[in-house]
Amino acid sequence: MSNSKKINLPMMLFLQFAVIIYTLAGVCGRFASNYQFLSLGFILWFGCEFFVLGIYAIVWQQIIKRVDLSVAYVNRSLALCWSMLWAFLIFKESIHFSNIIGVIIIVIGTLIVNSDNG
């Protein structure tokens, strides 16, 4: 692929910013699930989830204009890491050793795909 779009540190940070936005939609959905269906709290959090997903869609479009789609999607796999962090920090869920091993494997795989080798 001769027109490959290399990923640099600022673009990697922008990509992770988009992934963080994407995972925050899940946080909003989790908060919405604490309310009865169609109650005011449910509608507000569900609306917040749609708003966050709209922002994510705009940011994601900007990213895929600048980064190879295969690289962008591999970096999006780090959403699992961010989601686990939000689960721990916001919802006080526990993190197990197997979760940490899984995150390490994901990060290593992401680094391999983003490397200049190959």
Protein backbone atom coordinates (compact mmCIF):
# COMPACT_ATOMS: atom_id res chain seq x y z
CA MET A 1 0.00 0.00 0.00
CA SER A 2 1.99 3.00 -1.23
CA ASN A 3 -0.38 5.71 0.00
CA SER A 4 -0.36 4.42 3.57
CA LYS A 5 -1.20 7.06 6.13
CA LYS A 6 1.34 6.84 8.95
CA ILE A 7 0.16 7.38 12.50
CA ASN A 8 2.15 9.83 14.61
CA LEU A 9 1.89 10.67 18.30
CA PRO A 10 -0.57 13.59 17.94
CA MET A 11 -2.83 11.46 15.73
CA MET A 12 -2.56 8.55 18.16
CA LEU A 13 -3.63 10.88 20.99
CA PHE A 14 -6.51 12.21 18.87
CA LEU A 15 -7.51 8.63 18.11
CA GLN A 16 -7.50 7.75 21.82
CA PHE A 17 -9.54 10.89 22.51
CA ALA A 18 -12.15 9.53 20.09
CA VAL A 19 -12.05 6.13 21.79
CA ILE A 20 -12.53 7.78 25.18
CA ILE A 21 -15.58 9.64 23.83
CA TYR A 22 -16.92 6.33 22.49
CA THR A 23 -16.51 4.61 25.88
CA LEU A 24 -18.23 7.49 27.66
CA ALA A 25 -21.35 6.66 25.66
CA GLY A 26 -21.32 3.30 27.41
CA VAL A 27 -21.02 5.05 30.76
CA CYS A 28 -24.10 7.11 29.93
CA GLY A 29 -25.93 3.93 28.95
CA ARG A 30 -24.99 2.32 32.23
CA PHE A 31 -26.36 5.31 34.14
CA ALA A 32 -29.56 5.17 32.05
CA SER A 33 -30.00 1.53 33.04
CA ASN A 34 -30.36 2.61 36.67
CA TYR A 35 -33.69 4.27 35.87
CA GLN A 36 -37.06 2.85 34.94
CA PHE A 37 -37.65 2.71 31.20
CA LEU A 38 -38.89 6.07 29.82
CA SER A 39 -38.54 7.84 33.18
CA LEU A 40 -37.00 11.31 33.16
CA GLY A 41 -33.62 9.99 34.36
CA PHE A 42 -33.63 7.28 31.71
CA ILE A 43 -34.47 9.74 28.93
CA LEU A 44 -31.80 12.22 30.06
CA TRP A 45 -29.02 9.62 30.25
CA PHE A 46 -30.17 7.93 27.05
CA GLY A 47 -30.20 11.32 25.32
CA CYS A 48 -26.73 11.99 26.68
CA GLU A 49 -25.60 8.67 25.21
CA PHE A 50 -26.89 9.64 21.76
CA PHE A 51 -25.26 13.07 22.04
CA VAL A 52 -21.90 11.53 22.94
CA LEU A 53 -22.20 9.03 20.08
CA GLY A 54 -22.92 11.92 17.70
CA ILE A 55 -19.74 13.69 18.79
CA TYR A 56 -17.84 10.43 18.44
CA ALA A 57 -19.17 9.94 14.88
CA ILE A 58 -17.88 13.37 13.85
CA VAL A 59 -14.47 12.84 15.45
CA TRP A 60 -14.21 9.31 14.00
CA GLN A 61 -14.87 10.64 10.48
CA GLN A 62 -11.98 13.07 10.89
CA ILE A 63 -9.70 10.27 12.05
CA ILE A 64 -10.44 7.86 9.22
CA LYS A 65 -9.68 10.64 6.72
CA ARG A 66 -6.17 10.82 8.17
CA VAL A 67 -5.33 7.26 9.29
CA ASP A 68 -5.55 3.88 7.58
CA LEU A 69 -8.82 2.25 8.54
CA SER A 70 -7.08 -0.93 9.66
CA VAL A 71 -4.86 1.04 12.05
CA ALA A 72 -7.77 3.11 13.34
CA TYR A 73 -9.85 0.01 14.12
CA VAL A 74 -6.99 -1.71 15.91
CA ASN A 75 -6.54 1.37 18.10
CA ARG A 76 -10.26 1.35 18.78
CA SER A 77 -9.77 -1.99 20.48
CA LEU A 78 -8.26 0.00 23.33
CA ALA A 79 -11.85 0.92 24.18
CA LEU A 80 -11.80 -2.22 26.31
CA CYS A 81 -9.02 -0.69 28.40
CA TRP A 82 -10.83 2.62 28.83
CA SER A 83 -14.11 0.85 29.63
CA MET A 84 -12.40 -1.19 32.32
CA LEU A 85 -10.93 2.00 33.78
CA TRP A 86 -14.36 3.70 33.87
CA ALA A 87 -15.90 0.59 35.43
CA PHE A 88 -13.30 0.72 38.18
CA LEU A 89 -13.30 4.49 38.77
CA ILE A 90 -16.98 5.33 38.29
CA PHE A 91 -18.84 2.14 39.15
CA LYS A 92 -16.37 0.73 41.71
CA GLU A 93 -16.16 -2.61 39.89
CA SER A 94 -13.21 -4.84 40.65
CA ILE A 95 -10.39 -5.56 38.22
CA HIS A 96 -9.01 -9.09 38.18
CA PHE A 97 -5.60 -10.36 37.17
CA SER A 98 -7.04 -11.84 33.98
CA ASN A 99 -8.42 -8.39 33.07
CA ILE A 100 -4.95 -6.89 33.42
CA ILE A 101 -3.36 -9.65 31.32
CA GLY A 102 -6.00 -9.07 28.65
CA VAL A 103 -5.31 -5.34 28.59
CA ILE A 104 -1.56 -5.96 28.28
CA ILE A 105 -2.16 -8.28 25.32
CA ILE A 106 -4.39 -5.68 23.65
CA VAL A 107 -1.85 -2.88 24.18
CA ILE A 108 1.01 -5.03 22.83
CA GLY A 109 -1.06 -5.98 19.78
CA THR A 110 -1.92 -2.33 19.17
CA LEU A 111 1.74 -1.35 19.41
CA ILE A 112 2.72 -4.10 16.96
CA VAL A 113 0.13 -2.99 14.39
CA ASN A 114 1.21 0.64 14.75
CA SER A 115 4.92 -0.11 14.44
CA ASP A 116 6.78 0.82 11.28
CA ASN A 117 7.97 -2.75 10.72
CA GLY A 118 6.41 -4.44 7.75
